[in-house]
mmCIF file with all atom_site columns, C-alpha atoms in Angstrom:
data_model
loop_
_atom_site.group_PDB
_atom_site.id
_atom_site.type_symbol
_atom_site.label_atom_id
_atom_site.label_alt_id
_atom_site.label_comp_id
_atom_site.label_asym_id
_atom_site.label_entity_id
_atom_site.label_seq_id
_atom_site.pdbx_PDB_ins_code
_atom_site.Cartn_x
_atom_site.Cartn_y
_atom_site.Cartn_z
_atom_site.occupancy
_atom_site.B_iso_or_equiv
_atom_site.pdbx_formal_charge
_atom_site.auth_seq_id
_atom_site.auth_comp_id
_atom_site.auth_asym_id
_atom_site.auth_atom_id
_atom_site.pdbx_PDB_model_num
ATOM 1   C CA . UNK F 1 1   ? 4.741   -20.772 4.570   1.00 0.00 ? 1   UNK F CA 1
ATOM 2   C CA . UNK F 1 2   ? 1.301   -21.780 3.383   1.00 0.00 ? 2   UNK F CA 1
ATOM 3   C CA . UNK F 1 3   ? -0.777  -19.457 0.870   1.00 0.00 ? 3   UNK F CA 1
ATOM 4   C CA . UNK F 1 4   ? -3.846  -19.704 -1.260  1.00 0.00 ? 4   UNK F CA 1
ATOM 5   C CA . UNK F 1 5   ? -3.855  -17.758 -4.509  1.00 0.00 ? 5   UNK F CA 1
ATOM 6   C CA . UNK F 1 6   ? -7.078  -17.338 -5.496  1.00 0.00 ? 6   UNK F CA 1
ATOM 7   C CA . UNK F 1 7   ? -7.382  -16.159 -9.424  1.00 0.00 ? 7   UNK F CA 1
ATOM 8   C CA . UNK F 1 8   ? -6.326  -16.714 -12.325 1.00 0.00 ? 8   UNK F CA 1
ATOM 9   C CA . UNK F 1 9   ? -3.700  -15.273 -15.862 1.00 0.00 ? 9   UNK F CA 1
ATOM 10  C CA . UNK F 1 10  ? -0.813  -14.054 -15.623 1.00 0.00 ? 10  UNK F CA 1
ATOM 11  C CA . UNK F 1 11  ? -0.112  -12.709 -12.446 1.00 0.00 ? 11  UNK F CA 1
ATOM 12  C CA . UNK F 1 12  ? -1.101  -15.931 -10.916 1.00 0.00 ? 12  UNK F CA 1
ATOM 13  C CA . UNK F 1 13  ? 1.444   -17.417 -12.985 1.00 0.00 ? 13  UNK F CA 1
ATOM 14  C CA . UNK F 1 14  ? 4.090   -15.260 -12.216 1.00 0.00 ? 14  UNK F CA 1
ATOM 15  C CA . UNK F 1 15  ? 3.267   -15.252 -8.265  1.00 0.00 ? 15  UNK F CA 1
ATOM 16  C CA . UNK F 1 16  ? 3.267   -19.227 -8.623  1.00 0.00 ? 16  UNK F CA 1
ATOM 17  C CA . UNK F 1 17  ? 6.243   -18.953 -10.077 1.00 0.00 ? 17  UNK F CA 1
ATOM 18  C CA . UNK F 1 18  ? 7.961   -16.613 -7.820  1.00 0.00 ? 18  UNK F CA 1
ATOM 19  C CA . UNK F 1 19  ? 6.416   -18.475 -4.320  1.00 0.00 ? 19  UNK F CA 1
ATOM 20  C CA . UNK F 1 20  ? 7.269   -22.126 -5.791  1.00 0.00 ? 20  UNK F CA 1
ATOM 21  C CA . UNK F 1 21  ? 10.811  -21.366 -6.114  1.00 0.00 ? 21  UNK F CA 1
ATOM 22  C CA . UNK F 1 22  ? 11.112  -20.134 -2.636  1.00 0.00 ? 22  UNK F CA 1
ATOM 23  C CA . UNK F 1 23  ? 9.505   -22.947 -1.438  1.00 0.00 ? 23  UNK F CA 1
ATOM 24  C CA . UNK F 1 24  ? 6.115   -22.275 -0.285  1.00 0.00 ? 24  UNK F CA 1
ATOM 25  C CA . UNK F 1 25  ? 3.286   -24.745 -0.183  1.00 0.00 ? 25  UNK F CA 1
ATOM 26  C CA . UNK F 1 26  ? 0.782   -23.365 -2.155  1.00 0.00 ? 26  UNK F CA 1
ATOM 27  C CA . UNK F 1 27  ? -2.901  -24.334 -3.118  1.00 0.00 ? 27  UNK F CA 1
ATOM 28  C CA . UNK F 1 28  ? -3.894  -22.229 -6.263  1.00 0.00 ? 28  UNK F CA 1
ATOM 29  C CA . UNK F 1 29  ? -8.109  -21.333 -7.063  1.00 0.00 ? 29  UNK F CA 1
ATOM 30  C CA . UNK F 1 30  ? -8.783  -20.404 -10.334 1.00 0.00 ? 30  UNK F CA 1
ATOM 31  C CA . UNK F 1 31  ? -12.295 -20.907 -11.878 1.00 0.00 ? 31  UNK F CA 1
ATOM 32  C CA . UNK F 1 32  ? -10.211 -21.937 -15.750 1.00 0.00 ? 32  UNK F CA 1
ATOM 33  C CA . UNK F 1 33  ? -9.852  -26.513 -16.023 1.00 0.00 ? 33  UNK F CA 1
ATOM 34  C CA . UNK F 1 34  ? -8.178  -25.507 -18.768 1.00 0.00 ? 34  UNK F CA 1
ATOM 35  C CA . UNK F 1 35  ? -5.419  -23.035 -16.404 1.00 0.00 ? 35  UNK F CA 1
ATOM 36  C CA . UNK F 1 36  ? -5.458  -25.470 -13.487 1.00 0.00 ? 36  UNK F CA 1
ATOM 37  C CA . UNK F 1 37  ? -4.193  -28.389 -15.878 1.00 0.00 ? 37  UNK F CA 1
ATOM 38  C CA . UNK F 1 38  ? -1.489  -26.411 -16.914 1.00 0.00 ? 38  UNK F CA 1
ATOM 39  C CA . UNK F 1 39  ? -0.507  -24.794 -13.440 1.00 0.00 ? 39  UNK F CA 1
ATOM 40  C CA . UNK F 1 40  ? -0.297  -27.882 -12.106 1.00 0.00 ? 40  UNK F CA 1
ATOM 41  C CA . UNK F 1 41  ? 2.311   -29.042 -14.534 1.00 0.00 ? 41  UNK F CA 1
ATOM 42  C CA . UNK F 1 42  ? 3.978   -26.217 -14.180 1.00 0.00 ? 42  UNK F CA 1
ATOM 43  C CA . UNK F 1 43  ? 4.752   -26.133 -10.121 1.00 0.00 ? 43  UNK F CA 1
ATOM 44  C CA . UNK F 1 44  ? 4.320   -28.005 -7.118  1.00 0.00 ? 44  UNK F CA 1
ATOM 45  C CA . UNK F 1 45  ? 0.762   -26.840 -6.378  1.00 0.00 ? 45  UNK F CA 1
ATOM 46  C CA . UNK F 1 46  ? -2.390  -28.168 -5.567  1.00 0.00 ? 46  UNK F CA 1
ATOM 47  C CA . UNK F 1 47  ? -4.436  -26.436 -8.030  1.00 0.00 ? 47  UNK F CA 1
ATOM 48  C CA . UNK F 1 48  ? -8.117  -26.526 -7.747  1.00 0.00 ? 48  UNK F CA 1
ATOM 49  C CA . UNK F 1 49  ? -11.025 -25.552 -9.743  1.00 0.00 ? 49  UNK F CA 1
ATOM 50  C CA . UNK F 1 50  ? -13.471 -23.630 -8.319  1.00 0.00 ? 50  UNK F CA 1
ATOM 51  C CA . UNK F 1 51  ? -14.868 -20.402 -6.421  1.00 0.00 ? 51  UNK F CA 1
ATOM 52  C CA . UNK F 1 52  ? -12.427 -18.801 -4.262  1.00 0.00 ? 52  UNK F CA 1
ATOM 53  C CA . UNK F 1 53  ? -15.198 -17.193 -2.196  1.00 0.00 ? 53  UNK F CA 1
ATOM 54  C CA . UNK F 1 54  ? -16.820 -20.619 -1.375  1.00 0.00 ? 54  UNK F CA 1
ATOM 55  C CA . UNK F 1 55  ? -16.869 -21.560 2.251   1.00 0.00 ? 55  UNK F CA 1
ATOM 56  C CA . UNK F 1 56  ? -16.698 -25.310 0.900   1.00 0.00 ? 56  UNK F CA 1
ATOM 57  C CA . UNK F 1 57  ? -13.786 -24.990 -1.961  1.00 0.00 ? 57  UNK F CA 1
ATOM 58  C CA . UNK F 1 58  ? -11.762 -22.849 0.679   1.00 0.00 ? 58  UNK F CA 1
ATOM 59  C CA . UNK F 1 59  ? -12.504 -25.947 3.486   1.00 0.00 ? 59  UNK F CA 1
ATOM 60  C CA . UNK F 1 60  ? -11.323 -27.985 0.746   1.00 0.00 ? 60  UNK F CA 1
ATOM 61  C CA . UNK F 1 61  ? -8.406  -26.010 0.124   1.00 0.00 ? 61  UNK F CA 1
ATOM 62  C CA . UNK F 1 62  ? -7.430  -26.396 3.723   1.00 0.00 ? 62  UNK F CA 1
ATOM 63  C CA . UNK F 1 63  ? -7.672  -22.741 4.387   1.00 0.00 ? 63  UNK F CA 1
ATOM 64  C CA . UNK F 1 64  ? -7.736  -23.399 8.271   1.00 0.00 ? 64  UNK F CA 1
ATOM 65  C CA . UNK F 1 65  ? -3.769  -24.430 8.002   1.00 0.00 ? 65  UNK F CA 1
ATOM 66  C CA . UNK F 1 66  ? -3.182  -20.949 5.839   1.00 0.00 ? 66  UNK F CA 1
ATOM 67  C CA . UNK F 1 67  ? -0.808  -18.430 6.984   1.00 0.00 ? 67  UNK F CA 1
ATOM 68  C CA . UNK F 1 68  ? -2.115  -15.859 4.091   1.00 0.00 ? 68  UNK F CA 1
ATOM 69  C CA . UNK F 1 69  ? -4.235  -15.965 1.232   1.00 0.00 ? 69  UNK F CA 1
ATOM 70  C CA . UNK F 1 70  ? -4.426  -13.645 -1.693  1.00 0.00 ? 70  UNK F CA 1
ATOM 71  C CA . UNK F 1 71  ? -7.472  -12.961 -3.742  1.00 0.00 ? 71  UNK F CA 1
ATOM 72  C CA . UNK F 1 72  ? -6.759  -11.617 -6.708  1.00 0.00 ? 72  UNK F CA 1
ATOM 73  C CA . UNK F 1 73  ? -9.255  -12.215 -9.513  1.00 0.00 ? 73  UNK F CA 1
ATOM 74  C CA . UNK F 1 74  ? -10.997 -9.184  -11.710 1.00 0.00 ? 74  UNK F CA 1
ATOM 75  C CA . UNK F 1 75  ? -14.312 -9.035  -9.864  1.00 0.00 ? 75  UNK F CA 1
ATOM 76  C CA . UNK F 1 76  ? -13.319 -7.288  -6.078  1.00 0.00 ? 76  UNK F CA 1
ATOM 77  C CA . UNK F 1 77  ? -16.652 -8.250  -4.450  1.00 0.00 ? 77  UNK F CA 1
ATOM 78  C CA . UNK F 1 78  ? -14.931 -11.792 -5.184  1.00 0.00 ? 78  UNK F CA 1
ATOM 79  C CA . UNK F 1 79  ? -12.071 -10.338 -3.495  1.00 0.00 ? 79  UNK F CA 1
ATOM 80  C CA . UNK F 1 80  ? -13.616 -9.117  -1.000  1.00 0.00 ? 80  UNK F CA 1
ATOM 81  C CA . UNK F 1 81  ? -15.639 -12.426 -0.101  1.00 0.00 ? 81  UNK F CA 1
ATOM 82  C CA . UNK F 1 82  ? -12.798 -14.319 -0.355  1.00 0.00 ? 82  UNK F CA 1
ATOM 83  C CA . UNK F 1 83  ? -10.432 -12.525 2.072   1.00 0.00 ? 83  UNK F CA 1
ATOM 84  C CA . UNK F 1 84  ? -13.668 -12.479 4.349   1.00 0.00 ? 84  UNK F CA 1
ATOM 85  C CA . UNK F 1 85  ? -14.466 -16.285 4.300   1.00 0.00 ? 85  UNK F CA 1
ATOM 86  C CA . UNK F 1 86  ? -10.858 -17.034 5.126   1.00 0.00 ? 86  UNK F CA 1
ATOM 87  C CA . UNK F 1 87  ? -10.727 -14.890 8.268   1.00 0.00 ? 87  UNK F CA 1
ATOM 88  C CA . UNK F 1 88  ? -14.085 -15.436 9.757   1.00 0.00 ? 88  UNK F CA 1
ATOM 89  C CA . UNK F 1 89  ? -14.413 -19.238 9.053   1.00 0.00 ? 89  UNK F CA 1
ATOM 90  C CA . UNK F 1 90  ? -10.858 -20.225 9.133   1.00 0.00 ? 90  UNK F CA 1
ATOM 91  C CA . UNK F 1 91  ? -8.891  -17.984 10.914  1.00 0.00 ? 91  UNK F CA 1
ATOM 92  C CA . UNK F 1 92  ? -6.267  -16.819 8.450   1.00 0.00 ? 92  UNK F CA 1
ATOM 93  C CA . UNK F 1 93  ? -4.458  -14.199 9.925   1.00 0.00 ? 93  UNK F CA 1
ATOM 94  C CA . UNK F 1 94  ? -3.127  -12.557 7.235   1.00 0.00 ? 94  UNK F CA 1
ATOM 95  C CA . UNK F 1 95  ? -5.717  -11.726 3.735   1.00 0.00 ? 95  UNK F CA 1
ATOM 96  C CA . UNK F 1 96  ? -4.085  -9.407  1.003   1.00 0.00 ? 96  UNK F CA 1
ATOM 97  C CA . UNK F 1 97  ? -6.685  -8.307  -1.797  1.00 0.00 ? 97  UNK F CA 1
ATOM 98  C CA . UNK F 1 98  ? -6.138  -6.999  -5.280  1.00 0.00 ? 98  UNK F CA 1
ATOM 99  C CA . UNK F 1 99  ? -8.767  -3.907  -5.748  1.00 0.00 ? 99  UNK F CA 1
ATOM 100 C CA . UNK F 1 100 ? -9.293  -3.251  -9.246  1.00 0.00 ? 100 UNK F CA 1
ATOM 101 C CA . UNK F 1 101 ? -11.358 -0.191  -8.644  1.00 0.00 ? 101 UNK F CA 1
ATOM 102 C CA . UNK F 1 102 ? -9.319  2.085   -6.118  1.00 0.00 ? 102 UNK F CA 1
ATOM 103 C CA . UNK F 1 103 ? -12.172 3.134   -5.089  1.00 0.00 ? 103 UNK F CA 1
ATOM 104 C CA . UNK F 1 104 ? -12.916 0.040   -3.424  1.00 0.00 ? 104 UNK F CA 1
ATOM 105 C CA . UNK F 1 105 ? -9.489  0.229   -1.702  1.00 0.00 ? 105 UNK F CA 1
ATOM 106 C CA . UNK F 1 106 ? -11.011 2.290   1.481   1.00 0.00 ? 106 UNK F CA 1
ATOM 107 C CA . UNK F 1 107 ? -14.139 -0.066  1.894   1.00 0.00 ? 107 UNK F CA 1
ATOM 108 C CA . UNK F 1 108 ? -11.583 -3.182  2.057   1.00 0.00 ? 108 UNK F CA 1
ATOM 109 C CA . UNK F 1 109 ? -9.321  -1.687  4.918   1.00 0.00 ? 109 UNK F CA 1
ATOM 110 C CA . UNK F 1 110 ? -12.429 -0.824  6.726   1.00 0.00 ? 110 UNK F CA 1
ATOM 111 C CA . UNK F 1 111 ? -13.630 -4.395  6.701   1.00 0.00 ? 111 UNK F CA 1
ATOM 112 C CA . UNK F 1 112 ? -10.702 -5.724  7.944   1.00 0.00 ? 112 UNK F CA 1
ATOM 113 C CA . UNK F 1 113 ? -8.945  -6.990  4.493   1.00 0.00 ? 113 UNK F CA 1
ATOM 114 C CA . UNK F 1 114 ? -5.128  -7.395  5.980   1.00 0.00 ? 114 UNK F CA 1
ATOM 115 C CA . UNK F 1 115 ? -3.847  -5.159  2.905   1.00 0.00 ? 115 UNK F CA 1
ATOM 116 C CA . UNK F 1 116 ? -6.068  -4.455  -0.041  1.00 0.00 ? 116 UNK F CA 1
ATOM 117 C CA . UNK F 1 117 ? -3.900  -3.076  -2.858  1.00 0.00 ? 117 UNK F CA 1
ATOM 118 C CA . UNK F 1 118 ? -4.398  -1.120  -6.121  1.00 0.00 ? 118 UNK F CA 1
ATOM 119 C CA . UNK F 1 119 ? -2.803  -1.601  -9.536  1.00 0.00 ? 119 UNK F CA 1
ATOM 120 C CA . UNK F 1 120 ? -3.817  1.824   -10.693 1.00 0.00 ? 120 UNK F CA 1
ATOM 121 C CA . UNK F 1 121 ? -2.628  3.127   -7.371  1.00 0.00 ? 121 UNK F CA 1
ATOM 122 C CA . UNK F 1 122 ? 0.323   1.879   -7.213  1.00 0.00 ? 122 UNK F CA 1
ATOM 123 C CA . UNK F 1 123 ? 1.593   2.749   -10.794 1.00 0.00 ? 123 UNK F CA 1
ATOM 124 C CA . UNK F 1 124 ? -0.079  5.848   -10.072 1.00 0.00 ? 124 UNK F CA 1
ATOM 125 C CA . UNK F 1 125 ? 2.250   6.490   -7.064  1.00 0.00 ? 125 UNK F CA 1
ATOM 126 C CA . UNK F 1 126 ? 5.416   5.567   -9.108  1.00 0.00 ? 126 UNK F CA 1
ATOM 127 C CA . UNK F 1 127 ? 4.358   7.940   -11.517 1.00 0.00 ? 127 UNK F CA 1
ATOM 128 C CA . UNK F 1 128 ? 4.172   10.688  -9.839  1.00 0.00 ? 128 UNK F CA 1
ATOM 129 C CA . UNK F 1 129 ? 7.141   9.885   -7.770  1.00 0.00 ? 129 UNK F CA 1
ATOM 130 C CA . UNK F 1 130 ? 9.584   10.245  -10.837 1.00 0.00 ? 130 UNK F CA 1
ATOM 131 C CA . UNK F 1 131 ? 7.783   13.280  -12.009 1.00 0.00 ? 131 UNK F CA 1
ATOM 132 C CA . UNK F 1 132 ? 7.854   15.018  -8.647  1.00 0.00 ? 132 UNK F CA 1
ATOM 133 C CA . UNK F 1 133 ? 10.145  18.488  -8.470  1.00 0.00 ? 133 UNK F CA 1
ATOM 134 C CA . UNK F 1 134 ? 13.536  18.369  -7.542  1.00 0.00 ? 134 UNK F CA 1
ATOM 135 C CA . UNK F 1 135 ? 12.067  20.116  -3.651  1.00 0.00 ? 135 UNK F CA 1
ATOM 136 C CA . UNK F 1 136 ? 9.973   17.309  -3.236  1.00 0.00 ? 136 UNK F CA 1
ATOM 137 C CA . UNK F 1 137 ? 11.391  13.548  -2.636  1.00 0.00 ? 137 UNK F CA 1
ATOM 138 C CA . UNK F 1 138 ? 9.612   10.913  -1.301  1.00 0.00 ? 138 UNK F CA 1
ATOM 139 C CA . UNK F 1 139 ? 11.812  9.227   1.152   1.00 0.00 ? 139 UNK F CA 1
ATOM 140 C CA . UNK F 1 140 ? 9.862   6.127   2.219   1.00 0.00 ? 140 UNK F CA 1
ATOM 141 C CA . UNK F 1 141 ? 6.214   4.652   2.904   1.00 0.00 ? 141 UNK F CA 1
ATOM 142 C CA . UNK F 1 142 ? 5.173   3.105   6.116   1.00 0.00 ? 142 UNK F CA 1
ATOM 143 C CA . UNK F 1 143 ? 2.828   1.194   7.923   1.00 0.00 ? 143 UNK F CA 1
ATOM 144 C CA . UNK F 1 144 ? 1.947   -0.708  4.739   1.00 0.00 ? 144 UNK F CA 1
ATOM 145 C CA . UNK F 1 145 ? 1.155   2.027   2.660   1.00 0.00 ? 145 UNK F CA 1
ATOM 146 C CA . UNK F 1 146 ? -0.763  3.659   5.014   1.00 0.00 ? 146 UNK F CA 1
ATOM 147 C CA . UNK F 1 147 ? 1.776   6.546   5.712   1.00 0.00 ? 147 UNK F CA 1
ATOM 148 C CA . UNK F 1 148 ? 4.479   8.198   3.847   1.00 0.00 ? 148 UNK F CA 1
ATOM 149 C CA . UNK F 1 149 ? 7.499   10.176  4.457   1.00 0.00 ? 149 UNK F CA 1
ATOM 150 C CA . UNK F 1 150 ? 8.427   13.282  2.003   1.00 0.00 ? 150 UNK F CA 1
ATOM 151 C CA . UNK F 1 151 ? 11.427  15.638  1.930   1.00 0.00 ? 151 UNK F CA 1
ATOM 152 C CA . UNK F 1 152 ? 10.442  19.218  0.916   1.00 0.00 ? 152 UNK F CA 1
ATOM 153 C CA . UNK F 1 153 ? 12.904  21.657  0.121   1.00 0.00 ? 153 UNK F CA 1
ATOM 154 C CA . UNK F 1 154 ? 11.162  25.549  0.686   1.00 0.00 ? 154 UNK F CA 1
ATOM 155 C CA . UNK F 1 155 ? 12.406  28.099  -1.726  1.00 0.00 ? 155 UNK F CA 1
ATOM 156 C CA . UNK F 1 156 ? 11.857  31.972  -1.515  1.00 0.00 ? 156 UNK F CA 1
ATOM 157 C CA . UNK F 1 157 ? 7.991   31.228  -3.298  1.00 0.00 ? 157 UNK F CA 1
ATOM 158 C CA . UNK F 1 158 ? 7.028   28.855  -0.545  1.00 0.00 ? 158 UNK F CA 1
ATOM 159 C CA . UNK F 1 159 ? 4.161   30.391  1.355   1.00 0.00 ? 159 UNK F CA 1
ATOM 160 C CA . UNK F 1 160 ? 5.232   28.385  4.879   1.00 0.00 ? 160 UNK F CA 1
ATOM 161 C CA . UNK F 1 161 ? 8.506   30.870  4.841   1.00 0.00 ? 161 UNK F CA 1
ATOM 162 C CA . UNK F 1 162 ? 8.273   33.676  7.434   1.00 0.00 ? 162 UNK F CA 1
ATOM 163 C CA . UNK F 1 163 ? 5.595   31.615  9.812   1.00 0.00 ? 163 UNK F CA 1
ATOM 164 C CA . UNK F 1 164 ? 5.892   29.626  12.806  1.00 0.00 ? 164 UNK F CA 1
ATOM 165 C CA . UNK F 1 165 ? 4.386   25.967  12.293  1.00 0.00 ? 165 UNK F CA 1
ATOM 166 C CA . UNK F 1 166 ? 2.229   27.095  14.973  1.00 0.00 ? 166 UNK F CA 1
ATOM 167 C CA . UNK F 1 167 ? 0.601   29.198  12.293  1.00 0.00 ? 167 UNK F CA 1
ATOM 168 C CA . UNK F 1 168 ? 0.471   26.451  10.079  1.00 0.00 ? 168 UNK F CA 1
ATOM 169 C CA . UNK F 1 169 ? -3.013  25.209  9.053   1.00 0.00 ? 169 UNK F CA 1
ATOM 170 C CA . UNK F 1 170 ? -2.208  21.888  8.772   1.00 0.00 ? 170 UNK F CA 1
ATOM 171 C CA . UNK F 1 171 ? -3.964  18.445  10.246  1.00 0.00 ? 171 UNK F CA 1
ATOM 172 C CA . UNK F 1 172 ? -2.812  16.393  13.128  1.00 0.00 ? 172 UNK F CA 1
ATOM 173 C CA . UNK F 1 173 ? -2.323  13.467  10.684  1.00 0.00 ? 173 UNK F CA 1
ATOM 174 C CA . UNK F 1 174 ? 0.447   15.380  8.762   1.00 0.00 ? 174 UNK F CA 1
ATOM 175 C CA . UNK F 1 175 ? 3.717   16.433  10.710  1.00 0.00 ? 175 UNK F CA 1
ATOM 176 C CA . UNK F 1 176 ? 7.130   17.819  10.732  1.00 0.00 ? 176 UNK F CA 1
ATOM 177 C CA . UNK F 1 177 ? 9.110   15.787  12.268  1.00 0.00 ? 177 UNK F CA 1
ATOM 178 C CA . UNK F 1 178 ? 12.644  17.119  11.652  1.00 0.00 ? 178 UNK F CA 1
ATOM 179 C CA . UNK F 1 179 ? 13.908  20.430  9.660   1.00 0.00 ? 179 UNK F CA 1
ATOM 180 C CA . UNK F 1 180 ? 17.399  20.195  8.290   1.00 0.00 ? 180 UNK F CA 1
ATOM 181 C CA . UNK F 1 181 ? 19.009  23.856  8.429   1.00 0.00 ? 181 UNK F CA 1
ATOM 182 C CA . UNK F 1 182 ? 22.004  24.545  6.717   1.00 0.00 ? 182 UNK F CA 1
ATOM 183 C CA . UNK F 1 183 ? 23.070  20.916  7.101   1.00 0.00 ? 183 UNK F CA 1
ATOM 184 C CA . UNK F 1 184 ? 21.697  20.790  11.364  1.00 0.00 ? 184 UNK F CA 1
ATOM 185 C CA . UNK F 1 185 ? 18.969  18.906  12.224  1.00 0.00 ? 185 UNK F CA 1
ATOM 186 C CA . UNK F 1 186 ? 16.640  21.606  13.977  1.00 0.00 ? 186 UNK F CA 1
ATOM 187 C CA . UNK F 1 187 ? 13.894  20.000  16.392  1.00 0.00 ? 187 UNK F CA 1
ATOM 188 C CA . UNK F 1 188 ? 10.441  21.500  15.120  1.00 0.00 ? 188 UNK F CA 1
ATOM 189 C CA . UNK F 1 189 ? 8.815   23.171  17.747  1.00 0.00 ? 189 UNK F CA 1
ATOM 190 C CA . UNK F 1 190 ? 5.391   24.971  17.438  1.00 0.00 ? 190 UNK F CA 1
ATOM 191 C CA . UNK F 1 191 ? 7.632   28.259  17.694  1.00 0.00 ? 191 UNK F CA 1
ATOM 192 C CA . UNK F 1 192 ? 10.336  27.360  15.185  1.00 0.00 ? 192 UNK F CA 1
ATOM 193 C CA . UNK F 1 193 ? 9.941   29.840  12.239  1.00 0.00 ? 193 UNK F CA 1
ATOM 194 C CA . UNK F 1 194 ? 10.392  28.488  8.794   1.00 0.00 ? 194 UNK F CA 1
ATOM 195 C CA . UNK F 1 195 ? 13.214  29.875  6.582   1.00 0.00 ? 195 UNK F CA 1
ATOM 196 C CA . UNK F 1 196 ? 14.147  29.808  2.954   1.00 0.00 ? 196 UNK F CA 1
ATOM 197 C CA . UNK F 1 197 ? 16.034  26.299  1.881   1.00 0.00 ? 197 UNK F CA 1
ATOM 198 C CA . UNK F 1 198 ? 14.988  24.743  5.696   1.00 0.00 ? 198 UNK F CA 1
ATOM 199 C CA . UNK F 1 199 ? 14.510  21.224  4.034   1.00 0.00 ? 199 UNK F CA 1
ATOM 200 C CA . UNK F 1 200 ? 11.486  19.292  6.007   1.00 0.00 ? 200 UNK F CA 1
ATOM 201 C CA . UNK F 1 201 ? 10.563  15.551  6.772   1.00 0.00 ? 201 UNK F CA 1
ATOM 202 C CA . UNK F 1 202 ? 7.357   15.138  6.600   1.00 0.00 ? 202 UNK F CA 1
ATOM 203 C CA . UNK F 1 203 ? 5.123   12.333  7.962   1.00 0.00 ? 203 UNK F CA 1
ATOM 204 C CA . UNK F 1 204 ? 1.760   11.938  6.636   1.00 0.00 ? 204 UNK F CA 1
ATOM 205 C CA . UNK F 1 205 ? -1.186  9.831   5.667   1.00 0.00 ? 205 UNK F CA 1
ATOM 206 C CA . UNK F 1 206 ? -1.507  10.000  1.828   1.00 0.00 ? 206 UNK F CA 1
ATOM 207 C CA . UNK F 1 207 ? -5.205  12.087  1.886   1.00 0.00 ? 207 UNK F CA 1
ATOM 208 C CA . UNK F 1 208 ? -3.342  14.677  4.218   1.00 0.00 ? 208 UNK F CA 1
ATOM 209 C CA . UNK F 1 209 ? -0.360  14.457  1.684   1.00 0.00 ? 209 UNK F CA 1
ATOM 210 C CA . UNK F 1 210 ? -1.956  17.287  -0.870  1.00 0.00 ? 210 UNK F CA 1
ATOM 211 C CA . UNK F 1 211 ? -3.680  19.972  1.936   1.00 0.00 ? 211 UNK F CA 1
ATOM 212 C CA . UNK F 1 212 ? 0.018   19.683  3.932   1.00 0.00 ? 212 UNK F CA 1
ATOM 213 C CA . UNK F 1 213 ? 1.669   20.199  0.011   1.00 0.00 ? 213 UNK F CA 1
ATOM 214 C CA . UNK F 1 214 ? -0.306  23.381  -0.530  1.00 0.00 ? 214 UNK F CA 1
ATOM 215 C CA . UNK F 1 215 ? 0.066   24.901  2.772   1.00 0.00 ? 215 UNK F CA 1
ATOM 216 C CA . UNK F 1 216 ? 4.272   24.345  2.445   1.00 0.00 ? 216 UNK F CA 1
ATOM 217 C CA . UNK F 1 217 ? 4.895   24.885  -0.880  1.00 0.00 ? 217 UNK F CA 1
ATOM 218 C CA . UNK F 1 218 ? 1.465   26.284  -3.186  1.00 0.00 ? 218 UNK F CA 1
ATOM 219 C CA . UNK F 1 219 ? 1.711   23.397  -5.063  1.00 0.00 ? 219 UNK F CA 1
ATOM 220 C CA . UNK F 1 220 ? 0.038   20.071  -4.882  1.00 0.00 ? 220 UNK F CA 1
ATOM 221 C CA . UNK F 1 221 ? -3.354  18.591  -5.436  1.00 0.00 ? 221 UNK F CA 1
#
């Protein structure tokens, strides 16, 4: 496995760390002398110095023989240009991007950034996750992120209890896809009434995730 980092502190370092000892040939960008002296002391690297987002540093770094590079420096337009360079001058199939504003993290899926990933998101989505109610377990993500699986208990309160999913106002991007009833998997069918302590699996993309919460359950954001 070949990958560029592209960045520099400690989460370079650890990432050099963690790739070097599984044995992947790895060519390290950071803009610090100072850093690239000691990372390349520290691991069997080429380490350059330089500007990750430069057609000619990224030539230099052999970025044509990459199977992945990973921009992750403070400034996401650098990011951004970075992950861009490598796929539309050298073919690198595979670009992962660190956004530091998660607002960003839309624009860089939409221009074709092979996973652009959060920080604040992601601790964001741990958070929540051990604070959720006891009726509400996340089960899994999929798709890279992109869609997630929930298990929602509904109790007397839950305002999907007495309707049909049919009646359900709920988006074509968020679906039950199995109800567990009194320990039987039950088939969801546009029909199929909901009933206190049916336990659903839900499939959604996380923007549905809230709207499909609410129209379960009353709660959510």
């Amino acid at each position: 496995m070949r990958l560029i980092l592209v960045g520099s502190g400690k989460l370079i370092y650890f990432l050099a760390r963690q790739f070097a000892s599984k044995g992947y040939h790895l060519t390290i960008i950071t803009h610090d002398s100072a850093e690239a002296t000691t990372l390349s002391r520290q691991f069997k690297a080429t380490v350059m110095v330089g500007d990750g987002s430069n057609p000619a540093t990224l030539k230099d770094a052999e970025a044509y023989r990459a199977d992945a590079l990973l921009a992750l420096t403070a400034e996401d337009q650098n990011n951004l240009a970075a992950c861009q360079v490598a796929q539309k001058q050298y073919d690198v199939s595979r670009t992962l991007a660190l956004v530091n504003d998660p607002d960003n993290q839309a624009i860089f899926q939409e221009l074709g950034i092979s996973i652009a990933f959060s920080a604040t998101e992601i601790i964001a989505s741990l958070i929540e996750q051990q604070l959720e109610q006891e009726d509400i377990k996340t089960v899994m993500s999929a798709a890279e992120g992109e869609v997630g699986v929930v298990e929602i208990a509904l109790n007397e309160d839950s305002p999907a209890v007495g309707k049909t999913i049919k009646e359900l106002e709920i988006s074509s991007q968020a679906q039950i896809t199995c109800i567990i009833r009194n320990q039987y998997l039950v088939s969801p069918e546009r029909w199929t009434r909901l009933q206190v302590n049916d336990r659903l699996v839900l499939v959604s993309r996380p923007e549905h995730y809230g709207p499909f919460l609410r129209v379960l359950t009353g709660e959510g954001t």
